[in-house]
Amino acid sequence: MSFFKDREKTKMALKKAWKAFENILPQFLAILVIIGLAFAVLTPEMITKLLGANSGLWGVLAASVVGSITLIPGFVAFPLAAALLKNGAGYMQIAAFVSTLMMVGVVTVPLEMKTFGKRATLVRNISAYVFSLVAALVIGVVLQ
Amino acid sequence: MKKTVKRYKVFLLLALANIIIGLVVPEIGERSLDLTRVNLMEMLSVLPPIFVLLGLLDVWVDRATMIRYTGKGSGFKGVLISFLLGSAAAGPLYAAFPVAGVMMKKGSSLTNIFIFIGAWSTTKIPMLTFEAASLGLPFTLTRLALSIVGITTIALITQKSLNDQQKEQLYKLHQTQ
């Protein structure tokens, strides 16, 4: 649609799209390799053990750390979370995992700093982490 | 050429590390390579539309419009629009950062940009339906209610943590791109 309306502008848009993409490509590729390595070491069984039944507050903390560091797309994370729930993980741990997974991104911090600078990136991630813990506690209490 | 190598330095070092690990512990190296490949394919299928949209946004929406709807003084309407913009998105959070960069260039307020980021991370509509299907409606609704409060709070805290000079620097950074 844009193409028919204004060919020049569309070309410019595509050029800008490519520039923005190439701008983040180096960090992006590095992050992909890090995730690959992390998951090759951290197997699903290990995750289940960490967040499993009766893991209590430590489980919540462990879940939040795993969630903050890893970068799993939602359509992989939700079935995983559902499987964990079935295997006896608590709502609190799962909520901590899901919330930190979505809001806190430790491995993407270098990318985020490119847009928001150091200070805002750190403040955003730390407050998102604290919020995730609070949300986990509330959800754990509400859904008991 | 030299510049390119320098920019991709970290990636190249990591790839090298992966190869070395693969030689020492073939099992882990192989699995890691597999995961990286799967992730890469997946990202490549999600990212192009986002970046094309970003380019179109940059070219078609002029600064005045963006300021009017999401700039300083856009008030509640601006917050609502930022929430909706973020929720309508698809793709991982790190894809939102370049979009946020364009919003900054076009003069959106920082609070609204952080609300947009928060919404993108958590209240994406396709993800919500999927969350409800996997983890149940009570879980999803409780989390959504908490998130709306949380996202707004985080946006305000982050915005307040910067002084005027730091904010100006951020805006300047994105003007030149």
mmCIF file of C-alpha atoms in Angstrom:
data_model
loop_
_atom_site.group_PDB
_atom_site.id
_atom_site.type_symbol
_atom_site.label_atom_id
_atom_site.label_comp_id
_atom_site.label_asym_id
_atom_site.label_seq_id
_atom_site.Cartn_x
_atom_site.Cartn_y
_atom_site.Cartn_z
ATOM 1 C CA MET A 1 0.000 0.000 0.000
ATOM 2 C CA SER A 2 2.739 2.358 1.012
ATOM 3 C CA PHE A 3 4.543 1.434 -2.173
ATOM 4 C CA PHE A 4 1.748 2.627 -4.439
ATOM 5 C CA LYS A 5 1.197 5.791 -2.525
ATOM 6 C CA ASP A 6 4.759 6.957 -2.642
ATOM 7 C CA ARG A 7 7.526 4.899 -4.134
ATOM 8 C CA GLU A 8 10.362 7.107 -2.890
ATOM 9 C CA LYS A 9 9.144 7.210 0.663
ATOM 10 C CA THR A 10 8.692 3.459 0.739
ATOM 11 C CA LYS A 11 12.216 2.959 -0.467
ATOM 12 C CA MET A 12 13.410 5.238 2.279
ATOM 13 C CA ALA A 13 11.385 3.308 4.848
ATOM 14 C CA LEU A 14 12.955 0.044 3.753
ATOM 15 C CA LYS A 15 16.385 1.587 3.850
ATOM 16 C CA LYS A 16 15.767 2.798 7.386
ATOM 17 C CA ALA A 17 14.432 -0.607 8.366
ATOM 18 C CA TRP A 18 17.607 -2.252 7.165
ATOM 19 C CA LYS A 19 19.800 0.322 8.892
ATOM 20 C CA ALA A 20 18.026 -0.181 12.197
ATOM 21 C CA PHE A 21 18.331 -3.930 11.808
ATOM 22 C CA GLU A 22 22.014 -3.874 10.921
ATOM 23 C CA ASN A 23 22.577 -1.560 13.854
ATOM 24 C CA ILE A 24 21.526 -4.210 16.363
ATOM 25 C CA LEU A 25 22.767 -7.219 14.405
ATOM 26 C CA PRO A 26 26.161 -7.696 16.142
ATOM 27 C CA GLN A 27 24.699 -7.774 19.648
ATOM 28 C CA PHE A 28 21.781 -9.773 18.396
ATOM 29 C CA LEU A 29 23.934 -12.568 16.984
ATOM 30 C CA ALA A 30 26.028 -12.646 20.156
ATOM 31 C CA ILE A 31 22.877 -13.011 22.243
ATOM 32 C CA LEU A 32 21.680 -15.910 20.119
ATOM 33 C CA VAL A 33 24.925 -17.787 20.715
ATOM 34 C CA ILE A 34 24.736 -17.101 24.467
ATOM 35 C CA ILE A 35 21.195 -18.483 24.641
ATOM 36 C CA GLY A 36 22.250 -21.539 22.680
ATOM 37 C CA LEU A 37 25.125 -22.217 25.056
ATOM 38 C CA ALA A 38 23.052 -21.546 28.176
ATOM 39 C CA PHE A 39 20.315 -23.930 27.132
ATOM 40 C CA ALA A 40 22.708 -26.611 26.046
ATOM 41 C CA VAL A 41 23.985 -26.673 29.643
ATOM 42 C CA LEU A 42 20.681 -25.969 31.391
ATOM 43 C CA THR A 43 18.376 -28.845 30.535
ATOM 44 C CA PRO A 44 14.586 -28.855 31.114
ATOM 45 C CA GLU A 45 15.069 -31.461 33.865
ATOM 46 C CA MET A 46 17.337 -29.065 35.732
ATOM 47 C CA ILE A 47 14.808 -26.263 35.434
ATOM 48 C CA THR A 48 12.060 -28.528 36.713
ATOM 49 C CA LYS A 49 14.174 -29.502 39.692
ATOM 50 C CA LEU A 50 14.892 -25.878 40.526
ATOM 51 C CA LEU A 51 11.285 -24.715 40.401
ATOM 52 C CA GLY A 52 9.568 -27.946 41.352
ATOM 53 C CA ALA A 53 7.240 -28.784 44.213
ATOM 54 C CA ASN A 54 8.012 -27.399 47.668
ATOM 55 C CA SER A 55 10.789 -25.184 46.375
ATOM 56 C CA GLY A 56 9.173 -22.354 48.364
ATOM 57 C CA LEU A 57 10.671 -18.887 48.474
ATOM 58 C CA TRP A 58 13.975 -20.186 47.137
ATOM 59 C CA GLY A 59 12.037 -21.555 44.206
ATOM 60 C CA VAL A 60 10.549 -18.115 43.604
ATOM 61 C CA LEU A 61 14.016 -16.558 43.671
ATOM 62 C CA ALA A 62 15.444 -19.254 41.428
ATOM 63 C CA ALA A 63 12.507 -18.870 39.039
ATOM 64 C CA SER A 64 13.015 -15.130 38.876
ATOM 65 C CA VAL A 65 16.732 -15.501 38.188
ATOM 66 C CA VAL A 66 16.127 -18.068 35.445
ATOM 67 C CA GLY A 67 13.374 -15.871 33.992
ATOM 68 C CA SER A 68 15.567 -12.762 34.031
ATOM 69 C CA ILE A 69 18.471 -14.389 32.271
ATOM 70 C CA THR A 70 16.765 -16.557 29.712
ATOM 71 C CA LEU A 71 15.063 -15.357 26.596
ATOM 72 C CA ILE A 72 12.375 -17.822 25.632
ATOM 73 C CA PRO A 73 9.594 -16.813 23.263
ATOM 74 C CA GLY A 74 6.154 -16.915 24.862
ATOM 75 C CA PHE A 75 4.829 -19.779 22.810
ATOM 76 C CA VAL A 76 7.641 -21.962 24.193
ATOM 77 C CA ALA A 77 7.585 -20.510 27.694
ATOM 78 C CA PHE A 78 3.870 -20.932 28.401
ATOM 79 C CA PRO A 79 3.698 -24.646 27.617
ATOM 80 C CA LEU A 80 6.875 -25.078 29.665
ATOM 81 C CA ALA A 81 5.280 -23.180 32.540
ATOM 82 C CA ALA A 82 2.118 -25.263 32.210
ATOM 83 C CA ALA A 83 4.194 -28.449 32.314
ATOM 84 C CA LEU A 84 5.982 -27.198 35.422
ATOM 85 C CA LEU A 85 2.635 -26.465 37.082
ATOM 86 C CA LYS A 86 1.451 -29.977 36.333
ATOM 87 C CA ASN A 87 4.648 -31.378 37.794
ATOM 88 C CA GLY A 88 4.006 -29.665 41.065
ATOM 89 C CA ALA A 89 5.520 -26.210 40.769
ATOM 90 C CA GLY A 90 3.579 -23.516 42.612
ATOM 91 C CA TYR A 91 1.733 -20.576 41.058
ATOM 92 C CA MET A 92 4.114 -18.258 42.862
ATOM 93 C CA GLN A 93 7.219 -19.735 41.211
ATOM 94 C CA ILE A 94 5.537 -19.829 37.826
ATOM 95 C CA ALA A 95 4.386 -16.222 38.113
ATOM 96 C CA ALA A 96 7.909 -15.147 39.066
ATOM 97 C CA PHE A 97 9.284 -17.029 36.078
ATOM 98 C CA VAL A 98 6.752 -15.705 33.563
ATOM 99 C CA SER A 99 6.927 -12.091 34.747
ATOM 100 C CA THR A 100 10.696 -11.828 34.829
ATOM 101 C CA LEU A 101 10.944 -13.659 31.534
ATOM 102 C CA MET A 102 8.819 -11.006 29.874
ATOM 103 C CA MET A 103 9.958 -7.848 31.582
ATOM 104 C CA VAL A 104 13.562 -8.358 32.639
ATOM 105 C CA GLY A 105 16.201 -9.041 30.030
ATOM 106 C CA VAL A 106 19.716 -9.455 31.353
ATOM 107 C CA VAL A 107 21.222 -10.694 28.098
ATOM 108 C CA THR A 108 19.575 -7.933 26.092
ATOM 109 C CA VAL A 109 20.881 -5.156 28.359
ATOM 110 C CA PRO A 110 23.562 -4.133 25.814
ATOM 111 C CA LEU A 111 20.841 -3.697 23.180
ATOM 112 C CA GLU A 112 18.610 -1.791 25.546
ATOM 113 C CA MET A 113 21.428 0.543 26.550
ATOM 114 C CA LYS A 114 21.825 1.537 22.921
ATOM 115 C CA THR A 115 18.319 2.965 23.024
ATOM 116 C CA PHE A 116 17.889 4.154 26.603
ATOM 117 C CA GLY A 117 21.407 4.592 27.931
ATOM 118 C CA LYS A 118 22.909 2.934 30.977
ATOM 119 C CA ARG A 119 20.944 4.539 33.753
ATOM 120 C CA ALA A 120 17.417 4.144 32.401
ATOM 121 C CA THR A 121 18.147 0.557 31.342
ATOM 122 C CA LEU A 122 19.351 -0.421 34.799
ATOM 123 C CA VAL A 123 16.510 1.347 36.585
ATOM 124 C CA ARG A 124 13.933 -0.222 34.292
ATOM 125 C CA ASN A 125 15.259 -3.744 34.693
ATOM 126 C CA ILE A 126 15.692 -3.509 38.449
ATOM 127 C CA SER A 127 12.227 -2.083 39.027
ATOM 128 C CA ALA A 128 10.766 -4.682 36.662
ATOM 129 C CA TYR A 129 12.510 -7.380 38.698
ATOM 130 C CA VAL A 130 11.167 -6.063 41.986
ATOM 131 C CA PHE A 131 7.702 -5.754 40.463
ATOM 132 C CA SER A 132 7.848 -9.366 39.248
ATOM 133 C CA LEU A 133 8.611 -10.603 42.763
ATOM 134 C CA VAL A 134 5.734 -8.579 44.219
ATOM 135 C CA ALA A 135 3.393 -9.802 41.472
ATOM 136 C CA ALA A 136 4.486 -13.396 42.139
ATOM 137 C CA LEU A 137 3.713 -13.078 45.842
ATOM 138 C CA VAL A 138 0.286 -11.572 45.166
ATOM 139 C CA ILE A 139 -0.580 -14.218 42.571
ATOM 140 C CA GLY A 140 0.631 -16.959 44.916
ATOM 141 C CA VAL A 141 -1.653 -15.668 47.662
ATOM 142 C CA VAL A 142 -4.678 -14.989 45.434
ATOM 143 C CA LEU A 143 -4.590 -18.324 43.617
ATOM 144 C CA GLN A 144 -3.951 -20.536 46.595
ATOM 145 C CA MET B 1 36.253 -4.167 6.845
ATOM 146 C CA LYS B 2 38.242 -3.616 10.010
ATOM 147 C CA LYS B 3 35.316 -1.716 11.451
ATOM 148 C CA THR B 4 32.937 -4.539 10.678
ATOM 149 C CA VAL B 5 35.165 -7.076 12.407
ATOM 150 C CA LYS B 6 35.358 -4.813 15.421
ATOM 151 C CA ARG B 7 31.576 -4.460 15.631
ATOM 152 C CA TYR B 8 31.062 -8.194 15.425
ATOM 153 C CA LYS B 9 33.958 -8.934 17.786
ATOM 154 C CA VAL B 10 31.847 -10.266 20.643
ATOM 155 C CA PHE B 11 29.829 -12.481 18.352
ATOM 156 C CA LEU B 12 32.939 -13.881 16.691
ATOM 157 C CA LEU B 13 34.593 -14.593 20.049
ATOM 158 C CA LEU B 14 31.463 -16.347 21.297
ATOM 159 C CA ALA B 15 31.183 -18.403 18.125
ATOM 160 C CA LEU B 16 34.818 -19.390 18.583
ATOM 161 C CA ALA B 17 34.130 -20.355 22.210
ATOM 162 C CA ASN B 18 31.220 -22.444 21.022
ATOM 163 C CA ILE B 19 33.426 -24.262 18.536
ATOM 164 C CA ILE B 20 36.052 -24.948 21.197
ATOM 165 C CA ILE B 21 33.410 -26.254 23.596
ATOM 166 C CA GLY B 22 32.070 -28.364 20.753
ATOM 167 C CA LEU B 23 35.506 -29.928 20.270
ATOM 168 C CA VAL B 24 35.945 -30.634 23.984
ATOM 169 C CA VAL B 25 32.378 -31.671 24.818
ATOM 170 C CA PRO B 26 30.777 -32.527 21.474
ATOM 171 C CA GLU B 27 27.408 -33.176 23.063
ATOM 172 C CA ILE B 28 26.993 -29.688 24.513
ATOM 173 C CA GLY B 29 28.529 -28.003 21.497
ATOM 174 C CA GLU B 30 26.180 -29.745 19.139
ATOM 175 C CA ARG B 31 23.091 -29.003 21.181
ATOM 176 C CA SER B 32 24.121 -25.376 21.555
ATOM 177 C CA LEU B 33 24.621 -25.034 17.807
ATOM 178 C CA ASP B 34 21.248 -26.620 17.178
ATOM 179 C CA LEU B 35 19.509 -24.249 19.588
ATOM 180 C CA THR B 36 21.229 -21.243 18.080
ATOM 181 C CA ARG B 37 20.127 -22.286 14.607
ATOM 182 C CA VAL B 38 16.519 -22.852 15.648
ATOM 183 C CA ASN B 39 16.415 -19.514 17.479
ATOM 184 C CA LEU B 40 17.969 -17.702 14.540
ATOM 185 C CA MET B 41 15.428 -19.076 12.083
ATOM 186 C CA GLU B 42 12.621 -18.176 14.399
ATOM 187 C CA MET B 43 13.870 -14.637 14.928
ATOM 188 C CA LEU B 44 14.394 -14.134 11.228
ATOM 189 C CA SER B 45 10.761 -15.017 10.662
ATOM 190 C CA VAL B 46 9.537 -12.498 13.248
ATOM 191 C CA LEU B 47 11.905 -9.590 12.846
ATOM 192 C CA PRO B 48 11.585 -8.387 9.230
ATOM 193 C CA PRO B 49 7.940 -7.234 9.531
ATOM 194 C CA ILE B 50 8.770 -5.330 12.721
ATOM 195 C CA PHE B 51 11.658 -3.530 11.114
ATOM 196 C CA VAL B 52 9.689 -2.723 7.982
ATOM 197 C CA LEU B 53 6.937 -1.272 10.168
ATOM 198 C CA LEU B 54 9.560 0.720 12.026
ATOM 199 C CA GLY B 55 10.819 2.133 8.746
ATOM 200 C CA LEU B 56 7.296 3.000 7.626
ATOM 201 C CA LEU B 57 6.564 4.617 10.993
ATOM 202 C CA ASP B 58 9.674 6.718 10.643
ATOM 203 C CA VAL B 59 8.808 7.884 7.132
ATOM 204 C CA TRP B 60 5.034 8.314 7.259
ATOM 205 C CA VAL B 61 4.234 9.601 10.739
ATOM 206 C CA ASP B 62 5.496 13.109 11.145
ATOM 207 C CA ARG B 63 6.867 14.524 14.343
ATOM 208 C CA ALA B 64 3.918 16.804 15.037
ATOM 209 C CA THR B 65 1.427 13.946 14.952
ATOM 210 C CA MET B 66 3.535 11.810 17.254
ATOM 211 C CA ILE B 67 3.973 14.659 19.732
ATOM 212 C CA ARG B 68 0.264 15.423 19.683
ATOM 213 C CA TYR B 69 -0.707 11.842 20.496
ATOM 214 C CA THR B 70 2.102 10.592 22.730
ATOM 215 C CA GLY B 71 4.257 13.613 23.549
ATOM 216 C CA LYS B 72 4.486 15.632 26.723
ATOM 217 C CA GLY B 73 1.061 16.819 27.759
ATOM 218 C CA SER B 74 -0.769 14.139 25.810
ATOM 219 C CA GLY B 75 -2.041 13.062 29.213
ATOM 220 C CA PHE B 76 -4.223 10.037 29.741
ATOM 221 C CA LYS B 77 -4.860 9.701 26.013
ATOM 222 C CA GLY B 78 -1.108 9.356 25.439
ATOM 223 C CA VAL B 79 -0.829 6.664 28.096
ATOM 224 C CA LEU B 80 -3.721 4.757 26.551
ATOM 225 C CA ILE B 81 -2.287 4.999 23.041
ATOM 226 C CA SER B 82 1.124 3.814 24.233
ATOM 227 C CA PHE B 83 -0.497 0.861 25.974
ATOM 228 C CA LEU B 84 -2.444 -0.070 22.852
ATOM 229 C CA LEU B 85 0.556 0.377 20.552
ATOM 230 C CA GLY B 86 2.659 -1.926 22.705
ATOM 231 C CA SER B 87 -0.107 -4.492 23.131
ATOM 232 C CA ALA B 88 -0.801 -4.683 19.425
ATOM 233 C CA ALA B 89 2.805 -5.581 18.722
ATOM 234 C CA ALA B 90 4.307 -8.973 18.142
ATOM 235 C CA GLY B 91 7.796 -10.219 18.694
ATOM 236 C CA PRO B 92 10.361 -10.281 21.462
ATOM 237 C CA LEU B 93 11.046 -7.308 23.696
ATOM 238 C CA TYR B 94 14.409 -6.463 22.202
ATOM 239 C CA ALA B 95 12.675 -5.748 18.895
ATOM 240 C CA ALA B 96 10.785 -2.987 20.705
ATOM 241 C CA PHE B 97 13.922 -0.983 21.503
ATOM 242 C CA PRO B 98 14.574 0.267 17.970
ATOM 243 C CA VAL B 99 10.874 1.175 17.688
ATOM 244 C CA ALA B 100 11.202 3.101 20.950
ATOM 245 C CA GLY B 101 14.187 4.844 19.372
ATOM 246 C CA VAL B 102 12.008 6.067 16.508
ATOM 247 C CA MET B 103 9.341 7.205 18.983
ATOM 248 C CA MET B 104 11.977 9.211 20.818
ATOM 249 C CA LYS B 105 13.117 10.754 17.562
ATOM 250 C CA LYS B 106 9.531 11.753 16.853
ATOM 251 C CA GLY B 107 9.117 13.388 20.241
ATOM 252 C CA SER B 108 7.088 10.941 22.363
ATOM 253 C CA SER B 109 7.406 11.518 26.088
ATOM 254 C CA LEU B 110 9.712 9.177 27.992
ATOM 255 C CA THR B 111 6.936 8.018 30.307
ATOM 256 C CA ASN B 112 4.856 6.955 27.324
ATOM 257 C CA ILE B 113 7.821 5.253 25.695
ATOM 258 C CA PHE B 114 8.448 3.189 28.826
ATOM 259 C CA ILE B 115 4.754 2.352 29.011
ATOM 260 C CA PHE B 116 4.975 1.212 25.410
ATOM 261 C CA ILE B 117 7.970 -0.981 26.313
ATOM 262 C CA GLY B 118 6.145 -2.431 29.305
ATOM 263 C CA ALA B 119 3.040 -3.165 27.272
ATOM 264 C CA TRP B 120 5.114 -4.766 24.543
ATOM 265 C CA SER B 121 6.782 -6.998 27.113
ATOM 266 C CA THR B 122 3.684 -8.135 28.955
ATOM 267 C CA THR B 123 0.241 -7.268 27.633
ATOM 268 C CA LYS B 124 0.563 -8.331 24.007
ATOM 269 C CA ILE B 125 -2.869 -9.566 23.010
ATOM 270 C CA PRO B 126 -1.887 -12.808 21.207
ATOM 271 C CA MET B 127 0.348 -13.700 24.145
ATOM 272 C CA LEU B 128 -2.423 -13.088 26.652
ATOM 273 C CA THR B 129 -4.766 -15.517 24.940
ATOM 274 C CA PHE B 130 -1.984 -18.054 24.829
ATOM 275 C CA GLU B 131 -1.160 -17.483 28.487
ATOM 276 C CA ALA B 132 -4.818 -18.030 29.406
ATOM 277 C CA ALA B 133 -4.909 -21.250 27.399
ATOM 278 C CA SER B 134 -1.765 -22.607 29.087
ATOM 279 C CA LEU B 135 -2.010 -21.331 32.629
ATOM 280 C CA GLY B 136 -5.691 -20.592 33.097
ATOM 281 C CA LEU B 137 -7.835 -17.478 33.093
ATOM 282 C CA PRO B 138 -7.546 -16.638 36.829
ATOM 283 C CA PHE B 139 -3.745 -16.646 36.615
ATOM 284 C CA THR B 140 -3.740 -14.535 33.462
ATOM 285 C CA LEU B 141 -6.281 -11.978 34.668
ATOM 286 C CA THR B 142 -4.612 -11.539 38.057
ATOM 287 C CA ARG B 143 -1.273 -11.056 36.357
ATOM 288 C CA LEU B 144 -2.740 -8.656 33.790
ATOM 289 C CA ALA B 145 -4.318 -6.470 36.485
ATOM 290 C CA LEU B 146 -1.034 -6.367 38.398
ATOM 291 C CA SER B 147 0.921 -5.696 35.201
ATOM 292 C CA ILE B 148 -1.116 -2.654 34.207
ATOM 293 C CA VAL B 149 -0.341 -1.061 37.568
ATOM 294 C CA GLY B 150 3.245 -2.320 37.445
ATOM 295 C CA ILE B 151 3.994 -1.101 33.934
ATOM 296 C CA THR B 152 2.769 2.395 34.731
ATOM 297 C CA THR B 153 4.750 2.475 37.974
ATOM 298 C CA ILE B 154 7.936 1.219 36.327
ATOM 299 C CA ALA B 155 7.558 3.792 33.543
ATOM 300 C CA LEU B 156 7.206 6.621 36.064
ATOM 301 C CA ILE B 157 10.134 5.399 38.187
ATOM 302 C CA THR B 158 12.402 5.047 35.153
ATOM 303 C CA GLN B 159 11.447 8.444 33.812
ATOM 304 C CA LYS B 160 11.972 10.097 37.208
ATOM 305 C CA SER B 161 15.384 8.483 37.602
ATOM 306 C CA LEU B 162 16.807 10.599 34.803
ATOM 307 C CA ASN B 163 17.614 14.266 35.262
ATOM 308 C CA ASP B 164 16.838 16.802 32.554
ATOM 309 C CA GLN B 165 20.309 16.703 31.129
ATOM 310 C CA GLN B 166 20.302 12.928 30.792
ATOM 311 C CA LYS B 167 16.902 13.062 29.104
ATOM 312 C CA GLU B 168 18.103 15.653 26.655
ATOM 313 C CA GLN B 169 21.123 13.514 25.844
ATOM 314 C CA LEU B 170 18.875 10.540 25.118
ATOM 315 C CA TYR B 171 16.696 12.540 22.753
ATOM 316 C CA LYS B 172 19.758 13.941 21.047
ATOM 317 C CA LEU B 173 21.173 10.455 20.566
ATOM 318 C CA HIS B 174 18.139 9.488 18.502
ATOM 319 C CA GLN B 175 17.873 12.708 16.503
ATOM 320 C CA THR B 176 20.968 11.922 14.533
ATOM 321 C CA GLN B 177 19.960 8.448 13.427
#
